[in-house]
Amino acid sequence: MGSSIKIQIVGYKNSGKTTLIADLLQAAAADGLRAGTLKHHGHGGKIAFQDENSDTGIHRSSGAIVSGVQGEDTFQLCLDQPVSFSGLVRLYEPLELDLLLIEGFKEEQLPRVVLLKHDGDVQLLLSSTHVLLVIIWPSVSAELIPRVYPVYRLNEKEQYIDFLKDWMKGMST
């Protein structure tokens, strides 16, 4: 699935996925890495395009399954058809990213960080493979986590960011 390092961030709603991704993006930028993100819209329903009355919206309503618009240094692509997870990841390959952070897509199994907010969330960890580390909220009993995984508390941000940076360095050599 391309040469960029891919890290999947999984957890249930409001477990800190987006915050972790923002922290990782800032760390990557500080290290001079080109990073991108892919997020699963896990709330059900179609994503509403914000351009129905624009030229690209008219293109789609007239039959285009994909439309793109470019202005200045920004390009936006809207695709209105199902795409497999691997197909979505392949869309990023020409961008020559160093790092692709993937939020959600729990059913996929890439190297991942699992965020646990409640004891009951441990099932997500137990159904996961390729776990890099586990981040737990204060409400989670650490004893529930199998000892084969590195476990960090939510407030140990510097430590788990450093762990992931070290892992990425190992992957790129």
PDB file of C-alpha atoms in Angstrom:
ATOM      1  CA  MET A   1       0.000   0.000   0.000  1.00  0.00           C
ATOM      2  CA  GLY A   2       2.652   2.528  -0.977  1.00  0.00           C
ATOM      3  CA  SER A   3       5.870   3.623   0.671  1.00  0.00           C
ATOM      4  CA  SER A   4       4.539   6.094   3.233  1.00  0.00           C
ATOM      5  CA  ILE A   5       4.349   4.995   6.848  1.00  0.00           C
ATOM      6  CA  LYS A   6       0.751   4.332   7.805  1.00  0.00           C
ATOM      7  CA  ILE A   7      -0.585   4.503  11.348  1.00  0.00           C
ATOM      8  CA  GLN A   8      -4.186   3.778  12.136  1.00  0.00           C
ATOM      9  CA  ILE A   9      -5.785   5.517  15.126  1.00  0.00           C
ATOM     10  CA  VAL A  10      -8.802   3.649  16.493  1.00  0.00           C
ATOM     11  CA  GLY A  11     -11.114   4.120  19.429  1.00  0.00           C
ATOM     12  CA  TYR A  12     -14.752   4.726  20.123  1.00  0.00           C
ATOM     13  CA  LYS A  13     -16.459   8.126  19.906  1.00  0.00           C
ATOM     14  CA  ASN A  14     -14.825  10.925  21.913  1.00  0.00           C
ATOM     15  CA  SER A  15     -11.856   8.769  22.899  1.00  0.00           C
ATOM     16  CA  GLY A  16      -9.283  11.298  21.673  1.00  0.00           C
ATOM     17  CA  LYS A  17      -8.560  10.106  18.131  1.00  0.00           C
ATOM     18  CA  THR A  18      -8.687  13.527  16.491  1.00  0.00           C
ATOM     19  CA  THR A  19      -6.654  15.134  19.276  1.00  0.00           C
ATOM     20  CA  LEU A  20      -3.985  12.437  18.954  1.00  0.00           C
ATOM     21  CA  ILE A  21      -3.868  12.897  15.189  1.00  0.00           C
ATOM     22  CA  ALA A  22      -3.467  16.665  15.618  1.00  0.00           C
ATOM     23  CA  ASP A  23      -0.600  16.053  18.064  1.00  0.00           C
ATOM     24  CA  LEU A  24       1.063  13.596  15.668  1.00  0.00           C
ATOM     25  CA  LEU A  25       0.659  16.000  12.746  1.00  0.00           C
ATOM     26  CA  GLN A  26       2.343  18.769  14.737  1.00  0.00           C
ATOM     27  CA  ALA A  27       5.202  16.445  15.702  1.00  0.00           C
ATOM     28  CA  ALA A  28       5.587  15.287  12.096  1.00  0.00           C
ATOM     29  CA  ALA A  29       5.637  18.865  10.805  1.00  0.00           C
ATOM     30  CA  ALA A  30       8.235  19.814  13.430  1.00  0.00           C
ATOM     31  CA  ASP A  31      10.394  16.950  12.148  1.00  0.00           C
ATOM     32  CA  GLY A  32       9.968  18.066   8.526  1.00  0.00           C
ATOM     33  CA  LEU A  33       7.743  15.145   7.524  1.00  0.00           C
ATOM     34  CA  ARG A  34       5.032  15.368   4.881  1.00  0.00           C
ATOM     35  CA  ALA A  35       1.905  13.977   6.520  1.00  0.00           C
ATOM     36  CA  GLY A  36      -1.667  13.380   5.419  1.00  0.00           C
ATOM     37  CA  THR A  37      -4.844  12.051   6.964  1.00  0.00           C
ATOM     38  CA  LEU A  38      -7.715   9.783   5.991  1.00  0.00           C
ATOM     39  CA  LYS A  39     -10.804   9.715   8.197  1.00  0.00           C
ATOM     40  CA  HIS A  40     -13.703   7.306   8.245  1.00  0.00           C
ATOM     41  CA  HIS A  41     -17.069   9.051   8.522  1.00  0.00           C
ATOM     42  CA  GLY A  42     -18.477   6.677  11.097  1.00  0.00           C
ATOM     43  CA  HIS A  43     -21.665   8.603  11.791  1.00  0.00           C
ATOM     44  CA  GLY A  44     -23.718   6.931   9.067  1.00  0.00           C
ATOM     45  CA  GLY A  45     -25.142   8.476   5.938  1.00  0.00           C
ATOM     46  CA  LYS A  46     -23.522  10.167   3.011  1.00  0.00           C
ATOM     47  CA  ILE A  47     -21.141  13.052   3.382  1.00  0.00           C
ATOM     48  CA  ALA A  48     -22.791  16.290   2.296  1.00  0.00           C
ATOM     49  CA  PHE A  49     -20.794  18.095  -0.354  1.00  0.00           C
ATOM     50  CA  GLN A  50     -20.564  21.823   0.261  1.00  0.00           C
ATOM     51  CA  ASP A  51     -20.511  22.789  -3.408  1.00  0.00           C
ATOM     52  CA  GLU A  52     -23.922  21.805  -4.834  1.00  0.00           C
ATOM     53  CA  ASN A  53     -24.408  25.215  -6.493  1.00  0.00           C
ATOM     54  CA  SER A  54     -20.848  25.524  -7.792  1.00  0.00           C
ATOM     55  CA  ASP A  55     -19.486  24.322 -11.102  1.00  0.00           C
ATOM     56  CA  THR A  56     -18.162  21.086  -9.602  1.00  0.00           C
ATOM     57  CA  GLY A  57     -21.515  20.433  -7.916  1.00  0.00           C
ATOM     58  CA  ILE A  58     -23.251  20.935 -11.249  1.00  0.00           C
ATOM     59  CA  HIS A  59     -20.735  18.562 -12.853  1.00  0.00           C
ATOM     60  CA  ARG A  60     -21.650  15.822 -10.357  1.00  0.00           C
ATOM     61  CA  SER A  61     -25.402  16.421 -10.594  1.00  0.00           C
ATOM     62  CA  SER A  62     -25.020  16.149 -14.368  1.00  0.00           C
ATOM     63  CA  GLY A  63     -23.422  12.714 -14.130  1.00  0.00           C
ATOM     64  CA  ALA A  64     -19.765  13.020 -13.129  1.00  0.00           C
ATOM     65  CA  ILE A  65     -18.864  10.448 -10.460  1.00  0.00           C
ATOM     66  CA  VAL A  66     -15.727  12.409  -9.616  1.00  0.00           C
ATOM     67  CA  SER A  67     -15.012  16.112  -9.773  1.00  0.00           C
ATOM     68  CA  GLY A  68     -12.012  18.151  -8.796  1.00  0.00           C
ATOM     69  CA  VAL A  69     -11.290  21.799  -8.341  1.00  0.00           C
ATOM     70  CA  GLN A  70      -7.910  23.496  -8.025  1.00  0.00           C
ATOM     71  CA  GLY A  71      -7.147  27.029  -6.909  1.00  0.00           C
ATOM     72  CA  GLU A  72      -3.879  28.548  -5.710  1.00  0.00           C
ATOM     73  CA  ASP A  73      -2.076  25.667  -3.954  1.00  0.00           C
ATOM     74  CA  THR A  74      -5.228  23.754  -2.976  1.00  0.00           C
ATOM     75  CA  PHE A  75      -6.919  20.853  -4.739  1.00  0.00           C
ATOM     76  CA  GLN A  76     -10.205  19.274  -3.671  1.00  0.00           C
ATOM     77  CA  LEU A  77     -11.496  15.994  -5.038  1.00  0.00           C
ATOM     78  CA  CYS A  78     -15.077  14.770  -4.614  1.00  0.00           C
ATOM     79  CA  LEU A  79     -15.847  11.162  -5.470  1.00  0.00           C
ATOM     80  CA  ASP A  80     -19.438   9.963  -5.356  1.00  0.00           C
ATOM     81  CA  GLN A  81     -19.116   6.176  -5.496  1.00  0.00           C
ATOM     82  CA  PRO A  82     -17.996   3.411  -3.143  1.00  0.00           C
ATOM     83  CA  VAL A  83     -14.235   2.954  -2.829  1.00  0.00           C
ATOM     84  CA  SER A  84     -12.467   0.149  -0.980  1.00  0.00           C
ATOM     85  CA  PHE A  85     -10.165   0.998   1.895  1.00  0.00           C
ATOM     86  CA  SER A  86      -7.124  -0.038  -0.139  1.00  0.00           C
ATOM     87  CA  GLY A  87      -8.400   2.113  -3.014  1.00  0.00           C
ATOM     88  CA  LEU A  88      -8.658   5.116  -0.712  1.00  0.00           C
ATOM     89  CA  VAL A  89      -5.125   4.564   0.552  1.00  0.00           C
ATOM     90  CA  ARG A  90      -3.862   4.265  -3.046  1.00  0.00           C
ATOM     91  CA  LEU A  91      -5.296   7.729  -3.793  1.00  0.00           C
ATOM     92  CA  TYR A  92      -2.617   9.131  -1.462  1.00  0.00           C
ATOM     93  CA  GLU A  93       0.337   7.348  -3.125  1.00  0.00           C
ATOM     94  CA  PRO A  94       1.102   9.980  -5.804  1.00  0.00           C
ATOM     95  CA  LEU A  95       1.369  12.605  -3.046  1.00  0.00           C
ATOM     96  CA  GLU A  96       4.642  11.054  -1.788  1.00  0.00           C
ATOM     97  CA  LEU A  97       3.788  11.459   1.879  1.00  0.00           C
ATOM     98  CA  ASP A  98       6.139  10.363   4.626  1.00  0.00           C
ATOM     99  CA  LEU A  99       3.226   9.570   6.930  1.00  0.00           C
ATOM    100  CA  LEU A 100      -0.455   8.777   6.471  1.00  0.00           C
ATOM    101  CA  LEU A 101      -2.554   8.892   9.645  1.00  0.00           C
ATOM    102  CA  ILE A 102      -5.792   6.972   9.331  1.00  0.00           C
ATOM    103  CA  GLU A 103      -8.624   7.728  11.745  1.00  0.00           C
ATOM    104  CA  GLY A 104     -11.105   4.929  12.250  1.00  0.00           C
ATOM    105  CA  PHE A 105     -11.715   2.078   9.816  1.00  0.00           C
ATOM    106  CA  LYS A 106     -11.729  -0.286  12.824  1.00  0.00           C
ATOM    107  CA  GLU A 107     -12.280  -3.346  10.623  1.00  0.00           C
ATOM    108  CA  GLU A 108      -8.996  -2.747   8.779  1.00  0.00           C
ATOM    109  CA  GLN A 109      -5.787  -3.962  10.394  1.00  0.00           C
ATOM    110  CA  LEU A 110      -2.792  -1.698   9.866  1.00  0.00           C
ATOM    111  CA  PRO A 111      -0.236  -0.757  12.528  1.00  0.00           C
ATOM    112  CA  ARG A 112      -2.452   1.009  15.020  1.00  0.00           C
ATOM    113  CA  VAL A 113      -2.826   2.960  18.189  1.00  0.00           C
ATOM    114  CA  VAL A 114      -5.851   1.932  20.245  1.00  0.00           C
ATOM    115  CA  LEU A 115      -7.479   4.527  22.513  1.00  0.00           C
ATOM    116  CA  LEU A 116      -9.577   3.198  25.382  1.00  0.00           C
ATOM    117  CA  LYS A 117     -11.869   5.534  27.312  1.00  0.00           C
ATOM    118  CA  HIS A 118     -13.900   2.963  29.296  1.00  0.00           C
ATOM    119  CA  ASP A 119     -13.224  -0.552  30.597  1.00  0.00           C
ATOM    120  CA  GLY A 120     -15.786  -1.892  28.117  1.00  0.00           C
ATOM    121  CA  ASP A 121     -13.714  -0.548  25.221  1.00  0.00           C
ATOM    122  CA  VAL A 122     -11.070  -3.236  25.835  1.00  0.00           C
ATOM    123  CA  GLN A 123     -12.939  -5.465  23.360  1.00  0.00           C
ATOM    124  CA  LEU A 124     -11.686  -3.196  20.565  1.00  0.00           C
ATOM    125  CA  LEU A 125      -8.122  -3.917  21.650  1.00  0.00           C
ATOM    126  CA  LEU A 126      -8.746  -7.655  21.887  1.00  0.00           C
ATOM    127  CA  SER A 127     -10.093  -7.706  18.317  1.00  0.00           C
ATOM    128  CA  SER A 128      -7.105  -5.748  16.981  1.00  0.00           C
ATOM    129  CA  THR A 129      -3.907  -6.933  15.369  1.00  0.00           C
ATOM    130  CA  HIS A 130      -0.773  -4.881  14.637  1.00  0.00           C
ATOM    131  CA  VAL A 131      -1.162  -2.873  17.864  1.00  0.00           C
ATOM    132  CA  LEU A 132       1.703  -0.407  18.311  1.00  0.00           C
ATOM    133  CA  LEU A 133       0.526   0.936  21.637  1.00  0.00           C
ATOM    134  CA  VAL A 134      -2.522   1.507  23.799  1.00  0.00           C
ATOM    135  CA  ILE A 135      -3.532   4.844  25.296  1.00  0.00           C
ATOM    136  CA  ILE A 136      -5.906   4.629  28.233  1.00  0.00           C
ATOM    137  CA  TRP A 137      -8.046   7.213  29.948  1.00  0.00           C
ATOM    138  CA  PRO A 138      -7.948   7.484  33.765  1.00  0.00           C
ATOM    139  CA  SER A 139     -11.238   5.553  33.970  1.00  0.00           C
ATOM    140  CA  VAL A 140      -9.686   2.408  32.405  1.00  0.00           C
ATOM    141  CA  SER A 141      -8.211  -0.291  34.636  1.00  0.00           C
ATOM    142  CA  ALA A 142      -4.691  -0.983  33.363  1.00  0.00           C
ATOM    143  CA  GLU A 143      -5.012  -4.579  34.622  1.00  0.00           C
ATOM    144  CA  LEU A 144      -7.484  -5.275  31.788  1.00  0.00           C
ATOM    145  CA  ILE A 145      -4.836  -4.628  29.139  1.00  0.00           C
ATOM    146  CA  PRO A 146      -2.794  -7.643  27.999  1.00  0.00           C
ATOM    147  CA  ARG A 147       0.835  -7.074  28.996  1.00  0.00           C
ATOM    148  CA  VAL A 148       2.090  -7.630  25.455  1.00  0.00           C
ATOM    149  CA  TYR A 149       1.249  -4.025  24.512  1.00  0.00           C
ATOM    150  CA  PRO A 150       2.955  -0.798  25.530  1.00  0.00           C
ATOM    151  CA  VAL A 151       0.360   1.101  27.584  1.00  0.00           C
ATOM    152  CA  TYR A 152       0.354   4.836  28.203  1.00  0.00           C
ATOM    153  CA  ARG A 153      -1.998   7.004  30.203  1.00  0.00           C
ATOM    154  CA  LEU A 154      -3.734   9.777  28.287  1.00  0.00           C
ATOM    155  CA  ASN A 155      -1.670  12.436  30.082  1.00  0.00           C
ATOM    156  CA  GLU A 156       1.660  10.819  29.024  1.00  0.00           C
ATOM    157  CA  LYS A 157       1.548  12.538  25.636  1.00  0.00           C
ATOM    158  CA  GLU A 158       5.267  13.227  25.340  1.00  0.00           C
ATOM    159  CA  GLN A 159       6.112   9.576  26.021  1.00  0.00           C
ATOM    160  CA  TYR A 160       3.703   8.050  23.494  1.00  0.00           C
ATOM    161  CA  ILE A 161       4.559  10.629  20.833  1.00  0.00           C
ATOM    162  CA  ASP A 162       8.258   9.773  21.336  1.00  0.00           C
ATOM    163  CA  PHE A 163       7.442   6.042  21.145  1.00  0.00           C
ATOM    164  CA  LEU A 164       5.658   6.540  17.813  1.00  0.00           C
ATOM    165  CA  LYS A 165       8.429   8.765  16.438  1.00  0.00           C
ATOM    166  CA  ASP A 166      10.993   6.076  17.323  1.00  0.00           C
ATOM    167  CA  TRP A 167       8.820   3.418  15.664  1.00  0.00           C
ATOM    168  CA  MET A 168       8.525   5.549  12.509  1.00  0.00           C
ATOM    169  CA  LYS A 169      12.302   6.057  12.396  1.00  0.00           C
ATOM    170  CA  GLY A 170      12.726   2.288  12.548  1.00  0.00           C
ATOM    171  CA  MET A 171      10.235   1.835   9.709  1.00  0.00           C
ATOM    172  CA  SER A 172      11.969   4.330   7.438  1.00  0.00           C
ATOM    173  CA  THR A 173      15.446   2.792   7.689  1.00  0.00           C
TER     174      THR A 173
END
